[in-house]
């Protein structure tokens, strides 16, 4: 039996489902029951009636799934797969901001630790951040941890006072305007589809800005044949699957999230066999981090 066949068999036997983010390796995406962006995956995690969830992604994703569905066993193929940006905000900064502004909402990108979520009012993902911030009753918004997504949201919702935090995604933040211009010169006329975790100078060059799912949808709907993609190259698998006749180019070579690539098929099989690498969140943290996640699911509808 192949590893994939063993995984399929064990999934059925154990009433397990596999959730994967678009950035994990292609062969792992192929065994998924659900594949999507962070918002979609959190919706699935909140609703599934499977007994075991194997979350193929980085730690904030598994943690959020456990917080939303505590009765389920959440397993992660590699517990060390983490998102660097998830740690890039200080609790002290949040406390200080709450003392400074009476009318404040702490808006926390889902790419954050469970602890940061416990200090927040509402979570957002790249696909719903603008909508949620626009509809919040508060005038002052402290957006953590991603300064790039925060700045993009602030530009879309100028009626709000958005306070930025200096966090960033090392993968998306590394892309420069010079990289984009060089890619455009090589592939003239190819629309540039980009994730809002990129810098302002890169987003200025965009034809479309959105989440991983948004980028895939925009490319699929377009009648163009070639595209420049400004996000992690894991999305190329789904882009090509949905659009076999279109061509996709990365803006630069190193659009790779090393942590997402720690998830392998062998590790998926291993955690399914042994029910190992279970995600635990203390009940105190879970109870407090649940509120902002539930707020997101309600407000994004
Ligand atoms: P999406 O929610 O757009 O899939 O983004 C997740 C992520 O980690 C981007 O770097
Ligand atoms: Fe985190 Fe960036 Fe990797 Fe996304 S690509 S998981 S934001 S480090």
XYZ file of C-alpha atoms and ligand atoms in Angstrom:
319
model
C 0.000 0.000 0.000
C 1.259 3.542 -0.708
C 1.461 6.172 2.037
C -1.505 7.953 0.451
C -3.591 4.758 0.452
C -2.704 4.092 4.085
C -3.738 7.643 4.996
C -7.070 7.255 3.166
C -7.768 3.962 4.931
C -6.904 5.268 8.401
C -8.984 8.420 7.856
C -12.092 6.327 7.290
C -11.355 3.894 10.126
C -10.768 6.658 12.676
C -13.445 9.089 11.439
C -10.747 11.689 10.818
C -10.578 14.612 8.407
C -7.534 16.336 6.969
C -7.534 20.131 6.706
C -4.724 21.718 4.724
C -3.636 25.224 3.936
C -2.584 26.056 0.353
C 1.049 26.565 1.425
C 1.790 22.959 2.463
C 3.519 20.697 -0.086
C 1.493 19.532 -3.079
C 1.413 15.832 -2.104
C -0.126 16.779 1.257
C -2.761 18.969 -0.427
C -3.690 15.900 -2.483
C -4.847 13.910 0.588
C -6.899 16.766 2.041
C -10.622 16.638 2.738
C -10.689 20.409 3.055
C -8.234 22.847 1.541
C -8.444 26.602 1.762
C -7.422 29.910 3.259
C -7.324 30.567 7.004
C -10.919 31.797 7.162
C -12.368 28.806 5.326
C -10.342 26.364 7.431
C -11.518 27.973 10.677
C -15.129 27.671 9.503
C -14.585 23.978 8.749
C -12.859 23.417 12.105
C -15.764 25.025 13.964
C -18.397 22.855 12.279
C -16.946 19.419 11.565
C -18.404 16.373 13.299
C -15.285 14.253 12.641
C -13.628 12.857 15.763
C -10.069 13.667 14.718
C -8.834 16.740 12.817
C -5.398 16.495 11.234
C -4.409 20.112 10.633
C -1.740 20.508 7.952
C -0.464 24.009 8.525
C 1.290 26.065 11.194
C 0.592 26.172 14.936
C -1.890 29.071 15.078
C -4.138 27.087 12.716
C -4.191 23.934 14.873
C -4.583 26.038 18.003
C -7.549 27.934 16.546
C -9.185 24.639 15.516
C -8.816 23.313 19.082
C -10.182 26.541 20.587
C -13.230 26.398 18.302
C -13.822 22.671 18.749
C -12.411 21.558 22.126
C -14.125 18.154 22.197
C -12.212 17.066 19.078
C -8.731 15.656 18.898
C -6.622 18.086 16.818
C -3.359 16.596 15.534
C -0.579 18.433 13.718
C 1.915 16.539 11.511
C 4.742 18.757 12.805
C 4.213 20.631 16.072
C 7.274 22.784 15.414
C 5.741 24.311 12.260
C 5.083 27.853 13.428
C 4.282 31.254 11.937
C 6.981 33.795 12.858
C 4.509 36.668 12.668
C 2.171 35.047 15.222
C 4.567 36.164 17.993
C 5.214 39.708 16.759
C 3.041 41.714 19.143
C 3.556 42.600 22.805
C 0.870 42.075 25.445
C 2.211 45.207 27.178
C 1.544 47.246 24.021
C -2.076 46.021 23.992
C -2.527 46.928 27.677
C -1.039 50.389 27.084
C -3.319 50.988 24.104
C -6.373 50.040 26.170
C -5.323 52.594 28.809
C -4.823 55.277 26.136
C -8.097 54.854 24.224
C -11.449 54.333 25.884
C -13.128 53.542 22.582
C -10.752 50.850 21.299
C -11.117 47.527 19.536
C -8.084 45.226 19.488
C -8.276 43.475 16.134
C -6.082 40.401 15.973
C -5.046 38.743 12.735
C -5.667 35.012 13.119
C -1.910 34.553 12.472
C -1.268 35.066 16.196
C -0.655 33.006 19.329
C -3.613 31.888 21.448
C -2.244 34.154 24.204
C -2.429 37.243 21.964
C -5.988 36.313 21.054
C -6.968 36.305 24.747
C -6.153 40.041 24.855
C -8.134 40.817 21.709
C -11.712 41.751 20.871
C -12.053 40.213 17.441
C -9.978 38.069 15.102
C -9.760 38.628 11.352
C -8.164 36.907 8.391
C -6.947 38.491 5.170
C -10.273 37.644 3.514
C -12.539 39.390 6.026
C -10.386 42.053 7.791
C -11.655 45.041 5.783
C -15.319 44.072 6.205
C -14.997 43.425 9.935
C -13.034 46.592 10.741
C -15.438 48.710 8.657
C -18.423 47.421 10.648
C -16.943 47.652 14.146
C -18.638 50.245 16.363
C -15.287 51.535 17.674
C -13.433 54.482 16.178
C -9.951 53.395 17.329
C -8.549 50.094 16.134
C -5.304 48.524 17.363
C -4.413 46.053 14.615
C -2.021 43.253 15.683
C 0.348 41.647 14.785
C 0.694 42.350 11.018
C 1.638 45.943 10.230
C 1.288 45.357 6.480
C -2.239 43.935 6.612
C -3.109 46.613 9.188
C -1.916 49.390 6.857
C -3.854 47.897 3.941
C -7.029 47.733 6.066
C -6.474 51.330 7.253
C -6.303 52.488 3.627
C -9.569 50.720 2.788
C -11.363 52.064 5.876
C -10.112 55.687 6.157
C -12.984 56.630 8.482
C -11.341 54.622 11.291
C -8.232 55.493 13.295
C -6.124 52.363 12.827
C -3.030 52.043 15.027
C -0.380 49.782 13.516
C 1.933 47.266 15.159
C 5.404 46.504 13.752
C 4.844 42.777 12.990
C 5.288 41.264 9.538
C 5.464 38.010 7.611
C 9.119 37.362 6.721
C 8.088 35.684 3.452
C 5.760 38.374 2.092
C 7.664 41.315 3.573
C 10.813 40.264 1.687
C 9.251 41.009 -1.703
C 10.325 44.407 -3.076
C 8.979 46.778 -5.706
C 12.161 46.084 -7.726
C 11.264 42.333 -7.721
C 7.777 43.169 -9.003
C 9.034 45.533 -11.697
C 11.593 42.963 -12.881
C 8.877 40.267 -13.065
C 6.565 42.659 -14.942
C 9.328 43.425 -17.441
C 9.807 39.681 -18.043
C 6.071 38.987 -18.419
C 4.490 42.166 -19.781
C 0.713 42.314 -19.507
C 0.482 39.562 -16.854
C -1.801 40.777 -14.021
C -0.125 40.916 -10.613
C -2.191 39.169 -7.903
C -0.868 39.706 -4.394
C -1.455 38.967 -0.711
C -2.022 41.960 1.624
C 0.835 40.800 3.883
C 3.173 42.466 1.342
C 4.557 45.981 1.762
C 2.848 49.175 0.541
C 5.289 49.634 -2.375
C 4.468 46.110 -3.602
C 0.686 46.488 -3.187
C 0.851 49.722 -5.230
C 1.796 47.571 -8.227
C -1.122 45.129 -7.771
C -4.006 44.368 -10.097
C -5.691 42.354 -7.352
C -5.096 42.189 -3.566
C -6.591 39.354 -1.524
C -6.243 36.173 0.516
C -4.873 32.952 -0.965
C -8.418 31.872 -1.911
C -9.097 35.329 -3.329
C -5.979 35.149 -5.506
C -6.978 31.696 -6.808
C -10.525 32.879 -7.540
C -9.323 36.054 -9.286
C -6.976 34.069 -11.542
C -9.671 31.498 -12.337
C -12.237 34.151 -13.270
C -9.833 36.197 -15.398
C -9.650 35.738 -19.162
C -5.886 36.491 -19.126
C -3.462 33.636 -19.681
C -0.415 34.599 -17.612
C -0.215 35.869 -14.029
C 2.377 37.131 -11.551
C 1.666 35.714 -8.112
C 2.714 37.591 -4.976
C 2.277 34.978 -2.282
C 3.779 31.680 -1.110
C 4.326 29.273 -4.012
C 2.195 26.494 -2.428
C -0.824 28.165 -4.075
C 0.555 27.211 -7.498
C -0.776 23.658 -7.065
C -4.415 24.776 -6.776
C -3.926 27.557 -9.360
C -2.719 25.016 -11.929
C -5.339 22.440 -10.949
C -8.152 24.913 -11.574
C -6.464 26.525 -14.592
C -4.424 23.946 -16.516
C -4.141 26.233 -19.561
C -2.915 29.304 -17.676
C 0.657 30.072 -16.597
C 1.687 31.408 -13.191
C 5.004 33.028 -12.276
C 6.363 33.869 -8.817
C 7.654 37.428 -8.419
C 10.880 36.204 -6.834
C 12.498 32.844 -6.146
C 12.200 32.709 -2.378
C 8.435 32.930 -1.886
C 8.559 29.917 0.423
C 7.325 29.521 4.007
C 9.803 26.991 5.424
C 7.476 26.130 8.319
C 4.603 25.169 6.021
C 7.012 22.895 4.158
C 7.718 20.933 7.369
C 4.399 19.153 6.817
C 5.050 15.913 4.925
C 2.942 12.908 3.919
C 4.956 10.597 6.201
C 4.225 12.850 9.168
C 0.519 12.922 8.301
C 0.483 9.122 8.298
C 2.433 8.980 11.544
C 0.051 11.211 13.508
C -2.955 9.343 12.129
C -1.466 5.982 13.136
C -0.336 7.015 16.618
C -2.771 9.853 17.334
C 0.335 11.781 18.352
C 1.173 15.500 18.226
C -2.122 16.483 19.770
C -2.728 20.231 20.206
C -3.473 21.294 23.789
C -4.663 24.720 24.893
C -5.286 25.363 28.604
C -8.973 25.779 29.460
C -8.367 29.310 30.757
C -6.661 30.401 27.519
C -9.205 28.577 25.379
C -12.175 30.221 27.056
C -10.707 33.716 26.549
C -9.410 33.147 23.013
C -12.742 31.694 21.885
C -14.555 35.034 22.058
C -12.538 36.888 19.350
C -12.676 33.837 17.067
C -16.429 33.514 17.480
C -16.809 37.240 16.909
C -14.953 36.832 13.614
C -17.150 33.955 12.475
C -20.273 35.978 13.308
C -19.122 39.318 11.840
C -17.638 37.911 8.634
C -20.921 36.329 7.542
P -4.659 33.235 3.946
O -5.664 33.372 5.037
O -4.811 34.247 2.868
O -4.660 31.836 3.390
O -3.215 33.547 4.544
C -2.585 32.774 5.492
C -1.164 33.080 5.611
O -0.460 32.582 6.440
C -0.606 34.041 4.682
O 0.749 34.127 4.838
Fe 3.227 33.004 8.777
Fe 4.217 34.182 6.627
Fe 4.326 31.528 6.819
Fe 1.970 32.787 6.410
S 3.718 32.703 5.016
S 2.364 31.142 7.877
S 2.269 34.663 7.635
S 5.382 33.030 8.153
